[in-house]
Coordinates of C-alpha atoms and ligand atoms in Angstrom, one line a residue:
X1 CA -0.4 15.5 29.8
X2 CA -4.3 15.7 32.3
X3 CA -5.7 12.7 33.2
X4 CA -8.5 10.6 31.2
X5 CA -11.1 11.3 33.8
X6 CA -9.7 15.1 34.0
X7 CA -10.0 14.9 29.3
X8 CA -13.5 13.6 29.9
X9 CA -14.8 16.1 32.4
X10 CA -13.2 19.1 29.1
X11 CA -16.6 17.4 27.9
X12 CA -20.3 17.2 28.2
X13 CA -21.4 15.3 25.1
X14 CA -23.3 12.2 25.9
X15 CA -23.1 9.6 23.0
X16 CA -26.3 7.1 23.0
X17 CA -25.8 3.8 24.6
X18 CA -24.2 1.5 23.0
X19 CA -26.1 -1.8 22.8
X20 CA -23.6 -4.1 20.9
X21 CA -21.7 -6.1 22.8
X22 CA -19.1 -6.1 20.5
X23 CA -18.3 -2.7 20.2
X24 CA -16.9 -2.3 23.7
X25 CA -16.0 -5.2 24.6
X26 CA -11.9 -5.2 25.5
X27 CA -9.6 -7.1 22.7
X28 CA -5.6 -7.7 22.8
X29 CA -3.2 -4.8 20.9
X30 CA -1.4 -6.9 18.4
X31 CA 0.9 -6.8 15.8
X32 CA -0.7 -7.2 12.4
X33 CA 2.4 -6.6 10.3
X34 CA 5.5 -4.3 10.5
X35 CA 4.6 -1.1 11.6
X36 CA 1.3 -1.7 12.0
X37 CA -1.2 -2.4 15.2
X38 CA -4.2 -3.3 16.2
X39 CA -5.9 -1.4 18.8
X40 CA -9.4 -1.6 18.8
X41 CA -12.1 -3.2 20.5
X42 CA -13.3 -7.0 19.9
X43 CA -15.9 -5.3 16.4
X44 CA -14.6 -2.1 16.1
X45 CA -11.3 -2.0 14.1
X46 CA -8.2 0.7 15.2
X47 CA -4.7 0.8 13.6
X48 CA -1.9 2.2 14.6
X49 CA 0.4 3.1 12.6
X50 CA 4.0 3.5 14.1
X51 CA 6.7 5.7 12.4
X52 CA 9.8 7.5 14.2
X53 CA 7.8 10.6 13.7
X54 CA 5.3 10.0 15.5
X55 CA 2.1 7.6 15.0
X56 CA -0.9 7.8 12.8
X57 CA -4.3 6.6 14.2
X58 CA -7.1 5.2 12.1
X59 CA -10.7 4.6 13.7
X60 CA -11.5 5.1 17.5
X61 CA -14.3 3.2 18.0
X62 CA -17.1 4.7 20.2
X63 CA -16.2 7.7 22.0
X64 CA -16.2 5.3 25.6
X65 CA -13.8 3.4 24.3
X66 CA -10.7 6.2 23.9
X67 CA -9.4 4.1 27.3
X68 CA -9.6 1.1 26.0
X69 CA -7.6 1.9 23.1
X70 CA -4.5 3.8 24.8
X71 CA -4.0 0.9 27.4
X72 CA -4.0 -1.1 23.7
X73 CA -1.7 1.7 22.3
X74 CA 0.7 1.8 25.7
X75 CA 0.1 -2.1 26.2
X76 CA 2.3 -2.4 23.1
X77 CA 5.4 0.4 24.5
X78 CA 3.8 3.2 22.0
X79 CA 2.8 6.5 23.7
X80 CA 0.0 8.0 23.2
X81 CA 0.9 11.1 22.9
X82 CA 2.6 10.2 19.7
X83 CA -0.2 9.9 18.0
X84 CA 0.5 12.7 15.6
X85 CA -2.4 12.1 13.0
X86 CA -5.7 10.6 12.9
X87 CA -7.5 8.9 10.4
X88 CA -11.2 7.5 9.4
X89 CA -12.1 5.0 7.2
X90 CA -16.3 6.8 7.6
X91 CA -18.1 9.5 9.9
X92 CA -20.5 7.3 11.7
X93 CA -20.1 7.1 15.8
X94 CA -19.0 3.2 15.7
X95 CA -15.8 4.4 14.3
X96 CA -15.0 8.1 15.1
X97 CA -16.9 8.5 18.2
X98 CA -13.3 9.0 20.0
X99 CA -11.8 11.5 17.3
X100 CA -12.4 14.4 19.4
X101 CA -11.1 13.4 22.9
X102 CA -8.1 11.6 21.2
X103 CA -7.5 15.0 19.4
X104 CA -7.4 16.5 22.4
X105 CA -5.3 14.4 24.6
X106 CA -2.5 14.4 21.9
X107 CA -2.8 17.3 20.1
X108 CA -3.2 14.8 16.5
X109 CA -4.4 16.4 13.1
X110 CA -7.2 14.8 11.8
X111 CA -7.3 14.3 8.4
X112 CA -11.3 12.9 6.6
X113 CA -12.4 12.6 3.5
X114 CA -13.9 16.4 1.9
X115 CA -17.1 14.8 1.7
X116 CA -17.6 13.4 5.0
X117 CA -15.9 16.8 6.7
X118 CA -19.4 18.2 7.3
X119 CA -20.9 14.9 9.5
X120 CA -17.4 14.9 11.3
X121 CA -17.9 18.5 12.0
X122 CA -21.3 18.7 13.1
X123 CA -21.0 15.3 15.4
X124 CA -23.9 13.0 13.2
X125 CA -26.4 15.6 12.2
X126 CA -25.7 15.5 8.8
X127 CA -25.8 12.1 8.4
X128 CA -27.4 11.6 4.4
X129 CA -30.0 8.9 6.8
X130 CA -31.5 11.9 7.9
X131 CA -32.0 14.4 5.2
X132 CA -33.6 16.6 5.7
X133 CA -34.3 17.1 9.4
X134 CA -31.3 15.5 10.7
X135 CA -30.7 13.0 13.1
X136 CA -29.2 15.2 16.1
X137 CA -25.8 15.4 17.3
X138 CA -24.2 11.2 18.3
X139 CA -21.4 11.7 18.9
X140 CA -18.5 14.7 20.1
X141 CA -18.2 17.1 16.9
X142 CA -14.3 16.8 15.4
X143 CA -13.2 19.8 14.0
X144 CA -11.4 18.9 10.3
X145 CA -7.7 19.7 9.8
X146 CA -6.8 18.1 6.7
X147 CA -9.4 17.9 3.8
X148 CA -8.3 14.7 1.5
X149 CA -9.6 14.0 -1.9
X150 CA -9.0 10.4 -3.8
X151 CA -5.4 9.5 -4.8
X152 CA -4.4 12.2 -1.8
X153 CA -1.3 10.7 -0.6
X154 CA -0.9 10.9 3.8
X155 CA 2.8 10.9 4.9
X156 CA 4.4 10.7 8.3
X157 CA 8.2 9.4 9.0
X158 CA 8.6 6.6 6.3
X159 CA 5.0 5.4 5.8
X160 CA 3.2 6.7 3.3
X161 CA -0.4 6.1 2.9
X162 CA -2.5 6.6 0.1
X163 CA -6.4 7.4 -0.1
X164 CA -8.8 5.9 -1.5
X165 CA -12.7 7.5 -1.9
X166 CA -14.7 4.5 -1.9
X167 CA -18.3 6.2 -0.8
X168 CA -21.5 4.3 -0.8
X169 CA -21.7 3.7 2.9
X170 CA -21.2 7.0 3.3
X171 CA -20.1 9.5 1.2
X172 CA -16.4 10.4 2.1
X173 CA -15.9 6.7 3.1
X174 CA -12.2 6.0 1.8
X175 CA -10.0 2.8 2.2
X176 CA -6.0 3.1 3.0
X177 CA -3.6 1.0 1.2
X178 CA 0.2 1.6 1.6
X179 CA 3.4 -0.6 1.5
X180 CA 4.7 -2.4 4.7
X181 CA 8.1 -3.7 4.9
X182 CA 8.8 -6.7 6.8
X183 CA 11.6 -9.4 7.1
X184 CA 13.1 -9.0 4.1
X185 CA 9.7 -8.7 2.2
X186 CA 7.2 -6.3 0.9
X187 CA 3.5 -6.3 2.5
X188 CA 0.7 -4.5 0.3
X189 CA -1.7 -3.7 3.1
X190 CA -5.4 -2.4 2.2
X191 CA -7.6 -0.7 5.1
X192 CA -10.7 -1.4 3.2
X193 CA -14.2 0.5 4.0
X194 CA -16.4 -2.4 3.0
X195 CA -19.2 -1.2 1.3
X196 CA -22.2 -2.4 3.1
X197 CA -25.9 -0.7 3.1
X198 CA -27.3 0.1 6.3
X199 CA -30.1 -0.9 7.7
X200 CA -33.4 1.5 5.8
X201 CA -31.4 3.0 3.4
X202 CA -32.6 3.1 -0.2
X203 CA -30.7 2.7 -3.5
X204 CA -33.0 4.2 -5.4
X205 CA -35.0 6.9 -2.9
X206 CA -32.1 8.5 -0.4
X207 CA -33.2 12.5 -1.1
X208 CA -29.8 13.4 1.0
X209 CA -27.6 11.2 -1.1
X210 CA -29.0 11.2 -4.8
X211 CA -25.9 9.9 -6.5
X212 CA -26.0 7.1 -3.8
X213 CA -26.3 4.1 -6.2
X214 CA -24.1 4.8 -8.8
X215 CA -21.1 5.2 -6.0
X216 CA -21.8 2.1 -4.3
X217 CA -21.6 0.7 -8.2
X218 CA -18.7 2.5 -8.6
X219 CA -17.1 1.7 -5.7
X220 CA -17.5 -2.4 -6.2
X221 CA -15.6 -1.6 -9.6
X222 CA -12.6 0.3 -7.6
X223 CA -12.0 -2.2 -4.8
X224 CA -11.7 -5.0 -7.5
X225 CA -8.8 -3.0 -8.9
X226 CA -7.1 -3.0 -5.6
X227 CA -4.2 -5.2 -5.3
X228 CA -3.4 -5.9 -1.2
X229 CA -1.6 -8.8 1.1
X230 CA -2.5 -8.2 3.6
X231 CA -6.5 -7.0 4.3
X232 CA -8.0 -5.2 6.9
X233 CA -11.0 -3.5 7.4
X234 CA -13.2 -1.4 9.9
X235 CA -15.1 -4.0 11.3
X236 CA -13.0 -7.1 13.0
X237 CA -15.7 -9.4 11.5
X238 CA -15.0 -7.9 7.8
X239 CA -11.4 -9.1 7.7
X240 CA -12.5 -12.5 9.6
X241 CA -10.3 -11.2 12.8
X242 CA -12.0 -14.1 15.2
X243 CA -10.7 -16.6 12.4
X244 CA -7.1 -15.1 11.9
X245 CA -6.1 -13.9 15.2
X246 CA -4.8 -16.7 17.6
X247 CA -4.5 -15.5 21.7
X248 CA -0.6 -16.0 22.7
X249 CA 1.1 -17.2 18.5
X250 CA 4.0 -15.6 17.9
X251 CA 3.7 -12.9 15.6
X252 CA 3.1 -13.8 11.8
X253 CA 3.0 -10.9 10.0
X254 CA 1.5 -14.1 7.0
X255 CA -1.5 -14.5 8.9
X256 CA -3.5 -11.3 7.7
X257 CA -2.7 -12.0 4.1
X258 CA -5.7 -13.1 2.4
X259 CA -6.4 -11.5 -1.0
X260 CA -9.0 -14.1 -1.9
X261 CA -10.7 -13.4 1.4
X262 CA -10.8 -9.7 0.2
X263 CA -12.1 -10.2 -3.0
X264 CA -14.9 -12.7 -1.7
X265 CA -15.5 -9.9 0.8
X266 CA -16.0 -6.9 -2.3
X267 CA -18.5 -10.0 -4.1
X268 CA -20.2 -10.4 -0.8
X269 CA -21.0 -6.7 -0.6
X270 CA -21.8 -6.4 -4.3
X271 CA -24.1 -9.3 -4.3
X272 CA -26.1 -7.6 -1.3
X273 CA -26.5 -4.1 -3.2
X274 CA -27.5 -5.7 -6.2
X275 CA -29.9 -8.1 -4.7
X276 CA -31.3 -5.1 -2.7
X277 CA -31.5 -3.2 -5.9
X278 CA -33.2 -5.7 -7.8
X279 CA -36.2 -5.9 -4.8
X280 CA -36.3 -1.8 -5.0
X281 CA -36.5 -2.1 -8.5
X282 CA -39.6 -4.7 -8.0
X283 CA -41.2 -2.1 -5.6
X284 CA -40.5 -4.8 -2.2
X285 CA -40.0 -3.3 0.7
X286 CA -35.5 -3.1 1.1
X287 CA -35.4 -6.0 3.7
Ligands
LIG301 ZN1 -21.0 2.7 9.4

């Protein structure tokens, strides 16, 4: 395997400067529950799901965080090269910026909901927010090897994830649910893409995504149907990582059990959506 520096040298891609410090601030890797580990940064969540057939990695943060993710994986006693499957909750650069590099480093396959395949493969240029002009490439494009649809399952070893299409934030935003056994108990784990609205996005006037207003509403309704124990998400702040994690505390599989927090987070996002929708209908500026 090539050194990180050699791999970095294989690409000429330069990502935009990161202005949010929490995106790239290191955070210790730790075990969440069973075979699920947090290997992300202070704010951008990445999850390693280990199996005896290799590992899955969900989300990468920005491109420059790849060495940090690798260090986290190795600090937990796993081999970075054993990552076999790459998945993501949506195709924005703060979650998939490192996919191309990690794919090169590990030879893993990239899986993505079919509606976010175009953005992954053009590095974010076809992001609906910049239609029709295009955004320009903001992360290194990555070729998708398997296109997921709602309800598809992804299996590796004894772990089987179900992909839930939860569009709105992007066309192909996806949540993953699966069951983890730990200490004789089953935990229903949800890595949920919270349905926030990026600044400047209009629900009633997005020519690049005409069905956005309906799709957001459908996603809230569907997320309320999900029964989970362990609540995880794309950003640390969305599932309360910094409140729930205790540095140096012994492993506790119940630490991230929070069905009520999940429900409340969905309701908060829905309220923001309804508030914005009302303002747009009244013709006020959205923010
Ligand atoms: Zn996003």
